[in-house]
PDB file of C-alpha atoms in Angstrom:
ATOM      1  CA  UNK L   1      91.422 106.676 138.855  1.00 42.00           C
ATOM      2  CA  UNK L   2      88.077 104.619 137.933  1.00 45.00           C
ATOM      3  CA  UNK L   3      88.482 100.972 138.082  1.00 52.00           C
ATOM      4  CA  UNK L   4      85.241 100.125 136.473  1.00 61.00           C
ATOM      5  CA  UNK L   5      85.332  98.366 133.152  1.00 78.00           C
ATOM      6  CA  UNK L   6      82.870  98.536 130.597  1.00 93.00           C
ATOM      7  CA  UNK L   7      82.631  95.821 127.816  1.00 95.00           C
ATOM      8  CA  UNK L   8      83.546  97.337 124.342  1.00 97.00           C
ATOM      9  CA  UNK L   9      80.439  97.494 122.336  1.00 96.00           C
ATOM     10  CA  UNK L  10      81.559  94.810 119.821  1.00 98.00           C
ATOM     11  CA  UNK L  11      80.508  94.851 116.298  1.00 98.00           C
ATOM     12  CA  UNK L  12      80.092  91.762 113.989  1.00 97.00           C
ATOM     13  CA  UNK L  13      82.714  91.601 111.379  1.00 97.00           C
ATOM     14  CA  UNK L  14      80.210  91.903 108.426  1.00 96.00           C
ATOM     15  CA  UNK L  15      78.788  95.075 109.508  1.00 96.00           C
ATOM     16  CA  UNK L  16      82.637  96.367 109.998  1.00 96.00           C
ATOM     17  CA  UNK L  17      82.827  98.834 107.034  1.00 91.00           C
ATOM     18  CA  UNK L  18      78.717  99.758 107.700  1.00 93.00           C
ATOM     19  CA  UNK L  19      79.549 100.910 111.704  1.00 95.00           C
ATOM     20  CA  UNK L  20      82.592 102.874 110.519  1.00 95.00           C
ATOM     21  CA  UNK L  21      80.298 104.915 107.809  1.00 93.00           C
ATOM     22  CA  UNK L  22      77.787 105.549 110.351  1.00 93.00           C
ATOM     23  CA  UNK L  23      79.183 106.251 113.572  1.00 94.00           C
ATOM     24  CA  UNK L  24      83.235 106.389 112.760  1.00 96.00           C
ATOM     25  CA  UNK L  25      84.503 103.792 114.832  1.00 97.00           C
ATOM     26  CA  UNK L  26      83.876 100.016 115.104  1.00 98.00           C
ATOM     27  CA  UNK L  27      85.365  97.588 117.339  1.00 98.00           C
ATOM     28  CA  UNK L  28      86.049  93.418 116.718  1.00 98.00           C
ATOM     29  CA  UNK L  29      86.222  90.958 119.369  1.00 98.00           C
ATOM     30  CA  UNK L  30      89.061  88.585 119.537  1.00 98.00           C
ATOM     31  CA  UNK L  31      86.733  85.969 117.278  1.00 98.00           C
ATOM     32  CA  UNK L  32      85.576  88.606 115.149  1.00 98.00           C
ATOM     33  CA  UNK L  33      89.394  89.545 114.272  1.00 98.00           C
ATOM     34  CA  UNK L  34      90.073  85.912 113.818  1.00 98.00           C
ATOM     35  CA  UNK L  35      86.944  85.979 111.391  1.00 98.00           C
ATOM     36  CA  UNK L  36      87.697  89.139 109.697  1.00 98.00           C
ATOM     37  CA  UNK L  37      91.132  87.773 108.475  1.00 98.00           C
ATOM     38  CA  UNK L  38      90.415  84.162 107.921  1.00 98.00           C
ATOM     39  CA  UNK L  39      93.119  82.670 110.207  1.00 98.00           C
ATOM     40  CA  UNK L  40      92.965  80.877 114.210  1.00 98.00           C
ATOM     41  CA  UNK L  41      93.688  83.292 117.309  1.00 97.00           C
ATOM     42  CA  UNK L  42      97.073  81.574 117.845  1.00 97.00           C
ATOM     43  CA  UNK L  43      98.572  82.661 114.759  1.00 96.00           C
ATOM     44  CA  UNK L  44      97.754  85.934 116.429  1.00 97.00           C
ATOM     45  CA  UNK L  45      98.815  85.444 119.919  1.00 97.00           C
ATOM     46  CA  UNK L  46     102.224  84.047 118.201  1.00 95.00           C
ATOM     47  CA  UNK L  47     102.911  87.664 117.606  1.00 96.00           C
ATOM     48  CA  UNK L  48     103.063  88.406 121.145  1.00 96.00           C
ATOM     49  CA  UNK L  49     106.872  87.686 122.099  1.00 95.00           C
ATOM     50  CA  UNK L  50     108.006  90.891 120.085  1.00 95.00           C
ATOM     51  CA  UNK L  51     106.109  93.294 122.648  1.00 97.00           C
ATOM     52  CA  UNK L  52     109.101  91.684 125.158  1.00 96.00           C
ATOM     53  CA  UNK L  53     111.811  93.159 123.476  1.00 95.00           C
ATOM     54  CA  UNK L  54     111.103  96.566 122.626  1.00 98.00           C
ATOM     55  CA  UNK L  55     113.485  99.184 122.761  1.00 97.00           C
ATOM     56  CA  UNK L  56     112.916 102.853 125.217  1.00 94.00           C
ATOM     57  CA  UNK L  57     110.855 105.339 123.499  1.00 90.00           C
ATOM     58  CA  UNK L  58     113.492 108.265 123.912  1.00 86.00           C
ATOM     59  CA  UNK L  59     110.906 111.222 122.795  1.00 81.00           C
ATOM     60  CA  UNK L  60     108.458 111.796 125.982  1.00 81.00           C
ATOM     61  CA  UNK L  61     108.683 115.432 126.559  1.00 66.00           C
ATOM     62  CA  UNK L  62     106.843 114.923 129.999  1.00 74.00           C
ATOM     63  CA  UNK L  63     110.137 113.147 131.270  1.00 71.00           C
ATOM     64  CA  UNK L  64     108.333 109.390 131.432  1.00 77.00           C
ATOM     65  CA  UNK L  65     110.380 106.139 130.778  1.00 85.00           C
ATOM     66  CA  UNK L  66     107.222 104.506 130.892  1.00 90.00           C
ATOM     67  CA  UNK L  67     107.178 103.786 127.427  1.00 93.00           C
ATOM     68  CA  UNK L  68     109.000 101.368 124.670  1.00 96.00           C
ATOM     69  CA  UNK L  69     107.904 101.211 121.238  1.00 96.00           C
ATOM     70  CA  UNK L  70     109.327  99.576 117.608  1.00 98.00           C
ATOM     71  CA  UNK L  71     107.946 101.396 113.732  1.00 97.00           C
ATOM     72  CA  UNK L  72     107.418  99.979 110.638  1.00 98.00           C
ATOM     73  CA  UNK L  73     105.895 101.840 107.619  1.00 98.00           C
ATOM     74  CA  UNK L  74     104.522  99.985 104.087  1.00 98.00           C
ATOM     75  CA  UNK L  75     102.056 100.834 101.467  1.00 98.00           C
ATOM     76  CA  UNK L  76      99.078  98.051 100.481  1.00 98.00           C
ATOM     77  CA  UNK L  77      97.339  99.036  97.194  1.00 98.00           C
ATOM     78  CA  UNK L  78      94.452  98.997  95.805  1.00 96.00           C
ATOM     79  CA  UNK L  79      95.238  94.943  94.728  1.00 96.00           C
ATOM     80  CA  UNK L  80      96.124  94.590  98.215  1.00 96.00           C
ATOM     81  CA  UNK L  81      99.945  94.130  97.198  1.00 98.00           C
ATOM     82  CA  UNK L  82     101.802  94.780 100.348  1.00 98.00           C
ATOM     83  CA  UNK L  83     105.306  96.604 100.346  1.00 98.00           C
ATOM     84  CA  UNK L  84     107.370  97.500 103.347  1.00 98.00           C
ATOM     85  CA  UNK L  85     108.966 100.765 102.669  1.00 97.00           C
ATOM     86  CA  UNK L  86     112.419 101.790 103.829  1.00 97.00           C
ATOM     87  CA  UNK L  87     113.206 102.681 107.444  1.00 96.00           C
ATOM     88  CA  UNK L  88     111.723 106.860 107.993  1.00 94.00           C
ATOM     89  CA  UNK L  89     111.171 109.244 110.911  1.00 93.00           C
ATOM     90  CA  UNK L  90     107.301 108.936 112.473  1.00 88.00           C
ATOM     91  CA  UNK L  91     106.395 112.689 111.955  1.00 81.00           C
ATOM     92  CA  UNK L  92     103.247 114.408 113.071  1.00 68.00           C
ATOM     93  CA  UNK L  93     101.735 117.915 112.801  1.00 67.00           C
ATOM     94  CA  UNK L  94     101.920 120.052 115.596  1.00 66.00           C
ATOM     95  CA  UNK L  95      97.854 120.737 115.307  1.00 66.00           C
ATOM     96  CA  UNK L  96      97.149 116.591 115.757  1.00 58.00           C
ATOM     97  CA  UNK L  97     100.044 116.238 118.365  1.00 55.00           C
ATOM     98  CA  UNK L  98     100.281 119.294 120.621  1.00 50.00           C
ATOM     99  CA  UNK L  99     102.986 116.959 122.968  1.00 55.00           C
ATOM    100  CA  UNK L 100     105.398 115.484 120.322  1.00 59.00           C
ATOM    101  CA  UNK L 101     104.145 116.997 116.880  1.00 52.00           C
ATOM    102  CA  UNK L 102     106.532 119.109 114.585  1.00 55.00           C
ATOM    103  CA  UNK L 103     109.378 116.630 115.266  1.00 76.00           C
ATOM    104  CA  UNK L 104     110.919 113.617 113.143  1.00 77.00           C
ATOM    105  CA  UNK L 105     111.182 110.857 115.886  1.00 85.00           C
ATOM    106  CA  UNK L 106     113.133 107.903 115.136  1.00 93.00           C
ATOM    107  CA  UNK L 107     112.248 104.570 116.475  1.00 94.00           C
ATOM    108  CA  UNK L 108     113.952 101.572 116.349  1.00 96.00           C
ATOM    109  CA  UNK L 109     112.564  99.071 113.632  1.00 98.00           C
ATOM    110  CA  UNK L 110     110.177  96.180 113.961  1.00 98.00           C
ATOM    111  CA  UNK L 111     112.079  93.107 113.478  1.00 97.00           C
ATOM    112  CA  UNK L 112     112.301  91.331 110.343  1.00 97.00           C
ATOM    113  CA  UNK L 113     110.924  88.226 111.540  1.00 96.00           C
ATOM    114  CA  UNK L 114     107.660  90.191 112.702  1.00 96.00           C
ATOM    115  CA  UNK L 115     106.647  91.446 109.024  1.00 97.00           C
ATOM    116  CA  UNK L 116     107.155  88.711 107.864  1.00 97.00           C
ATOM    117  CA  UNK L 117     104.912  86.499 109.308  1.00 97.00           C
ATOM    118  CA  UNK L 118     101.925  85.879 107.297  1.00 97.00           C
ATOM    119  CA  UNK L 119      99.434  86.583 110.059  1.00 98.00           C
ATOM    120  CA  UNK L 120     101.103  90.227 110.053  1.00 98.00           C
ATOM    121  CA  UNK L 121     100.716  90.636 106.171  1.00 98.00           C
ATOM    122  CA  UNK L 122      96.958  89.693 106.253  1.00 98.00           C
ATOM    123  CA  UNK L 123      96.398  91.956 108.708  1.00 98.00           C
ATOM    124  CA  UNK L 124      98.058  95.298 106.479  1.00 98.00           C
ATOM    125  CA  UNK L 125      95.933  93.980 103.934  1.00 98.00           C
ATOM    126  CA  UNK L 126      92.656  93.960 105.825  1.00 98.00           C
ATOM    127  CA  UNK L 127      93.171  97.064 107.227  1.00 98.00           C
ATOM    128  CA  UNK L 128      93.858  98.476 103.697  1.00 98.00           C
ATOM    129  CA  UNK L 129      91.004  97.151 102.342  1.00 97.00           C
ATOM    130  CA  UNK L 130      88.221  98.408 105.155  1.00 97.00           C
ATOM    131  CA  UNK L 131      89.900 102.085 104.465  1.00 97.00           C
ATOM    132  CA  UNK L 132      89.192 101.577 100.903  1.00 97.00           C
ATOM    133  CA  UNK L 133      85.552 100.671 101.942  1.00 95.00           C
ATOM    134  CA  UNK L 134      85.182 103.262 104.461  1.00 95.00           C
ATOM    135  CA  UNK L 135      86.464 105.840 101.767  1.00 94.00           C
ATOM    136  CA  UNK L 136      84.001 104.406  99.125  1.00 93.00           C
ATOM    137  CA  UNK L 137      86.950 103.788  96.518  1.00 93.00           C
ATOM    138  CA  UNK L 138      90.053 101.553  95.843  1.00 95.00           C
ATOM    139  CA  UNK L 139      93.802 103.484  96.117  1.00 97.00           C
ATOM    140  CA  UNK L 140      96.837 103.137  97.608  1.00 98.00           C
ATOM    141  CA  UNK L 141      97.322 103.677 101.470  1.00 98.00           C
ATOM    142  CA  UNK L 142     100.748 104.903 103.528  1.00 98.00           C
ATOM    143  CA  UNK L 143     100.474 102.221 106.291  1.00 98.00           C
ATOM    144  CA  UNK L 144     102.296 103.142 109.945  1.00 97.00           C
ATOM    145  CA  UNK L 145     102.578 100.523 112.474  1.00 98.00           C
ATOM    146  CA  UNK L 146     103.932 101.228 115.870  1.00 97.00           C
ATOM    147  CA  UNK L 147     104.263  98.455 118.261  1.00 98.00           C
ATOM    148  CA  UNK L 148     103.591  99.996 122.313  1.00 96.00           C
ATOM    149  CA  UNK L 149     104.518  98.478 125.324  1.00 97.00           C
ATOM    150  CA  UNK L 150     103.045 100.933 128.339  1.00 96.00           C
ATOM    151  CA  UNK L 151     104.759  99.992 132.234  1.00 96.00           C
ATOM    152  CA  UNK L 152     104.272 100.757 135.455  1.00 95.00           C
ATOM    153  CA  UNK L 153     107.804 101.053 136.666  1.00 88.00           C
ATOM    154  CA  UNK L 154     107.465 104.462 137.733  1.00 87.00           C
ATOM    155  CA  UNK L 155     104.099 104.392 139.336  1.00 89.00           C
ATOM    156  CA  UNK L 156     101.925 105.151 136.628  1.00 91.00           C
ATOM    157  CA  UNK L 157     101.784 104.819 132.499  1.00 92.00           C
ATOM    158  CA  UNK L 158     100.293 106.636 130.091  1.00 92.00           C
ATOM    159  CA  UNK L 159      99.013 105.244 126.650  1.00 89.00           C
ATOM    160  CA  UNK L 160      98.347 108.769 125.290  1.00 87.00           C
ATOM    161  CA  UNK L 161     100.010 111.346 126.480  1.00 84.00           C
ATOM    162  CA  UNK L 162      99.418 113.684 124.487  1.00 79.00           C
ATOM    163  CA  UNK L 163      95.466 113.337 125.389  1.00 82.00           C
ATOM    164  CA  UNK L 164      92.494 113.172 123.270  1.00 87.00           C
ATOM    165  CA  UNK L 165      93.792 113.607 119.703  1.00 89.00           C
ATOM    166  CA  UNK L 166      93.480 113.083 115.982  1.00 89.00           C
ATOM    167  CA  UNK L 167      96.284 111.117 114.470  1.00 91.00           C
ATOM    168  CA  UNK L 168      95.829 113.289 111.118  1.00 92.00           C
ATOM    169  CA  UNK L 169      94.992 110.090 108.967  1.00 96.00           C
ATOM    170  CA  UNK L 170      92.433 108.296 107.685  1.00 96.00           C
ATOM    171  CA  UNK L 171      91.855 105.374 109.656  1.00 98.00           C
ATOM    172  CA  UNK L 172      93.565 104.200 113.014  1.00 97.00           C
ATOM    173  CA  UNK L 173      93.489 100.628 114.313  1.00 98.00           C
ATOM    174  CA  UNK L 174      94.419  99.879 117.706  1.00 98.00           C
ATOM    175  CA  UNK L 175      94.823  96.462 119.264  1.00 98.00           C
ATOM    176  CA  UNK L 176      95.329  95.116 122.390  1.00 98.00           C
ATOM    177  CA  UNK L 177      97.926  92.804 122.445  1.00 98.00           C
ATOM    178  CA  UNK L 178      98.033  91.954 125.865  1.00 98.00           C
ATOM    179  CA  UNK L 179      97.836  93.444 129.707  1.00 97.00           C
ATOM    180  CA  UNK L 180      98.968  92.016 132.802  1.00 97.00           C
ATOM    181  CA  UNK L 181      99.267  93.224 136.627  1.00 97.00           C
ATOM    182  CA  UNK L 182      96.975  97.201 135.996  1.00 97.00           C
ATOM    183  CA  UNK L 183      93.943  99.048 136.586  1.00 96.00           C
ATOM    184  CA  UNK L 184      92.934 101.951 134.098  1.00 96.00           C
ATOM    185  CA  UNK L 185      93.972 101.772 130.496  1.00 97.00           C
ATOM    186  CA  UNK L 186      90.071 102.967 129.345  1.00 97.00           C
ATOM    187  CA  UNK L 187      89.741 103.518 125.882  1.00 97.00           C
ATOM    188  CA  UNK L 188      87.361 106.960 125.114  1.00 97.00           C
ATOM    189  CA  UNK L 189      86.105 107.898 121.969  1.00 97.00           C
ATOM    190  CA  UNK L 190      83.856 111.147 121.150  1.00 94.00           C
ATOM    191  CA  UNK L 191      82.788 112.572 118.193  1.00 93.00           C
ATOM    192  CA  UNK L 192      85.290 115.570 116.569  1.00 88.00           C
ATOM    193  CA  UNK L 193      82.159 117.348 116.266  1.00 86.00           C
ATOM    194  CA  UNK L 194      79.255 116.490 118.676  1.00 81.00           C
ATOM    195  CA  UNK L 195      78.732 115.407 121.629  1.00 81.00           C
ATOM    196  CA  UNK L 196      78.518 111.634 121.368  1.00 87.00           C
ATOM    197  CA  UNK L 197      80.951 109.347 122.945  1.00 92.00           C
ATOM    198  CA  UNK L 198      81.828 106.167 124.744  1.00 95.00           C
ATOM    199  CA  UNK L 199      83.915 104.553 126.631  1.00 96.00           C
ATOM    200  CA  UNK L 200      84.757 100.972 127.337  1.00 97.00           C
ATOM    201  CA  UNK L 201      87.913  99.128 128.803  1.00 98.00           C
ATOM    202  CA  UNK L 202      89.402  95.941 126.087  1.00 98.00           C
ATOM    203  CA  UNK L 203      90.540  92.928 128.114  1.00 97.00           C
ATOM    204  CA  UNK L 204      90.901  90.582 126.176  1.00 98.00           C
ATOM    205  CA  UNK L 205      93.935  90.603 123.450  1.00 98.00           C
ATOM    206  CA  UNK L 206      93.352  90.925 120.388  1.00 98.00           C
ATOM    207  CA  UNK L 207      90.688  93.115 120.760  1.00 98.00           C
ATOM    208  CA  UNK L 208      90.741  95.315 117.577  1.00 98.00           C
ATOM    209  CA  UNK L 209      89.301  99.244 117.849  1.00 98.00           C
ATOM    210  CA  UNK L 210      88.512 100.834 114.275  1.00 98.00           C
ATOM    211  CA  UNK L 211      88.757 104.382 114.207  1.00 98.00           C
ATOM    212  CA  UNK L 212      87.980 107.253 110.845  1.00 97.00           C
ATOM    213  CA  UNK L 213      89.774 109.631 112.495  1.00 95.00           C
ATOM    214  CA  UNK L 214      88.079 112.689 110.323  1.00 95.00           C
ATOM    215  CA  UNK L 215      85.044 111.733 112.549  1.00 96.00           C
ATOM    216  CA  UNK L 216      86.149 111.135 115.816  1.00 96.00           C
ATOM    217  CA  UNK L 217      88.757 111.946 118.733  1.00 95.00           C
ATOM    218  CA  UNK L 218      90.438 109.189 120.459  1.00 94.00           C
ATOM    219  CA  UNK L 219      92.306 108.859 124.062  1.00 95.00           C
ATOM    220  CA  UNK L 220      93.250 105.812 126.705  1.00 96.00           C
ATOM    221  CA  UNK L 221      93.452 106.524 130.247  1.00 96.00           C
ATOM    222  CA  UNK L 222      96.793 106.304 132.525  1.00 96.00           C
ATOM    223  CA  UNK L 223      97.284 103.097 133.659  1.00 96.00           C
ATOM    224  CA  UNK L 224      98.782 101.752 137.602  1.00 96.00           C
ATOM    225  CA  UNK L 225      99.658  98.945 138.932  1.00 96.00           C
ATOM    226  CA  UNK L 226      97.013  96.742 140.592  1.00 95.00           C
ATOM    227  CA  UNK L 227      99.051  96.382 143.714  1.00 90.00           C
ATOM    228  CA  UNK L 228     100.502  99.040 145.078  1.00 84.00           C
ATOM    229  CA  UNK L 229     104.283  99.359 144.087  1.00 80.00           C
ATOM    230  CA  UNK L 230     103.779  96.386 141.305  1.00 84.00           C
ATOM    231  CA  UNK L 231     104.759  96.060 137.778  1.00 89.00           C
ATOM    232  CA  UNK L 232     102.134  96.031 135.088  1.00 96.00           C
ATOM    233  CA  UNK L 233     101.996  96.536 131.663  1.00 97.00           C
ATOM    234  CA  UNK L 234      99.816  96.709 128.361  1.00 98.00           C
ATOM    235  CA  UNK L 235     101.121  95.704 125.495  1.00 98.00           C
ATOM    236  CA  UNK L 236      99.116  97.849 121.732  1.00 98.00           C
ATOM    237  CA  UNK L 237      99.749  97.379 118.141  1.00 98.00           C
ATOM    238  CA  UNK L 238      98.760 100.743 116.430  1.00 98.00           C
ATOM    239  CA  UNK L 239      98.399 101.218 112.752  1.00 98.00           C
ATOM    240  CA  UNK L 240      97.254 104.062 111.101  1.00 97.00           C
ATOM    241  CA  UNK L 241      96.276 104.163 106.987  1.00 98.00           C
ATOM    242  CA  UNK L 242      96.761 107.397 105.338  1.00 97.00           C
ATOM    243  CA  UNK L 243      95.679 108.403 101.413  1.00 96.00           C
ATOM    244  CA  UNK L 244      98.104 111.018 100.630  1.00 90.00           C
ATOM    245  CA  UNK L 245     101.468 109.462 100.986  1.00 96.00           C
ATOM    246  CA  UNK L 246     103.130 109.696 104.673  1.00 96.00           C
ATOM    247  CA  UNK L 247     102.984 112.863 106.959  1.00 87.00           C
ATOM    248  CA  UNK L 248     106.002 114.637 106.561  1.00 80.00           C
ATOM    249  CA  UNK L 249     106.654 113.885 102.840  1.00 77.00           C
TER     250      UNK L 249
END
C-alpha cells in the first residue's frame, strides 16, 4: 500500500458551486467549511464524540467487522426548510453498488442529540443549497447522511468496499471527521467518462470533498494500521442529495 500523501487540491468557498460545474467535484479546507457555513471549527469538531459510539455495520458481504456506521434521512427545500424524515432502509441499485446494492439495509439511527445541533442543520442546508446551484434551479432534495467509523482491528479497513462507484444521486459530500493511528485511506476521483482524475489523501478533519456524481466516480483506499498490529481508525460523515425522492421509493 502507498504511504504517500498528496494535499487535496482545495478550492475557495466562493468558487464552490463554479468548480463543481466545471470539473464535478470541489473540495473545502477545514477554514473554507467553517467559511462556507458561517460558524467557528469547534462547533464542528463538537460533533465528533458521536463517531465513538456507533453501532456494527451488520451488511459487509466480504465478511469484514471493520466497519460501524449510524443513518439519518431528511428533505431541505427549496427555502432551505429542513425536515428529518422518519426512520427507512438505505437502499441502492444493484448497477451503482455491485457489493451491497438490491438490498434494504437497516442501520441504526443517528442520535437525536446529533440532528439537532444547529451546526448539523446548517450544514443540510448548505449542502442543499450548492445542489440547487450545481443543478441551476431551486427544488426539493432527499438528503442521506451516514455517519462511518472505518478500524483496523482486523488488520486492514476498507472505506469503500464496494470500489470505485456512483452513489446514483446527485451530489455526494464526504467529510473527514477525524483519523488516528493509519496509513492509506486515499481519496480517488476520475471522471465517469474520460480519463481525468486525481488523487489526494485529507488529513485534516473537517475536510469537506464535493462530488456531482453524474460526472464523476469516486473510491478511498484500504486503510492499516501505522504500527504493525495497532489500532487505527477514520472517522467520515457522508451525505448524499438526491432530486427525485429517495432510492427505493
Amino acid at each position: 500500500m502507498s504511504t504517500a500523501a498528496f494535499a487535496p487540491p482545495f478550492t475557495p468557498p466562493a468558487e464552490l458551486a463554479g468548480a463543481l460545474r466545471e470539473q464535478g467535484y470541489a473540495v473545502l479546507s477545514p477554514q473554507g467549511v467553517c467559511d462556507w457555513l458561517g460558524v467557528p471549527l469547534a462547533q464542528l469538531e463538537a460533533l465528533h464524540a458521536d463517531w465513538n459510539d456507533l453501532p456494527p455495520d451488520e451488511y459487509l458481504k466480504d465478511g469484514g467487522r471493520y466497519r460501524t456506521r449510524r443513518h439519518a434521512c431528511f428533505t431541505v427545500d427549496a427555502d432551505a426548510t429542513l425536515a428529518q424524515v422518519p426512520h427507512r432502509a438505505h437502499w441502492q441499485p444493484v448497477e451503482y453498488n455491485a457489493l451491497h446494492g438490491g438490498m434494504q439495509r437497516w442501520f441504526a439511527p443517528m442520535l437525536d442529540a446529533t440532528v439537532a445541533q444547529p451546526v448539523w442543520q446548517r450544514l443540510m442546508q448548505q449542502l442543499g443549497q450548492v445542489s440547487s446551484d450545481m443543478r441551476g434551479a431551486p427544488q426539493r432534495w432527499y438528503v442521506e447522511a451516514h455517519q462511518f467509523r472505518i478500524d483496523t482491528a482486523g488488520g486492514i479497513g476498507r472505506p469503500t468496499p464496494e470500489g470505485a462507484h456512483r452513489d446514483g444521486v446527485d451530489l455526494v459530500a464526504v467529510v473527514l471527521i477525524g483519523r488516528q493511528g493509519i496509513k492509506g485511506g486515499e481519496t480517488r476521483v476520475f471522471e465517469a467518462n474520460g480519463r481525468r482524475g486525481e488523487r489526494f489523501t485529507m488529513t485534516q478533519p473537517w475536510t469537506l470533498l464535493l462530488l456531482d456524481d453524474a460526472r464523476v466516480i469516486h473510491e478511498s483506499t484500504p486503510i492499516q494500521p501505522v504500527e504493525e498490529g495497532g489500532e487505527g481508525w477514520r472517522d467520515t460523515l457522508v451525505v448524499t442529495c438526491r432530486a427525485e425522492g429517495f432510492q427505493g421509493d
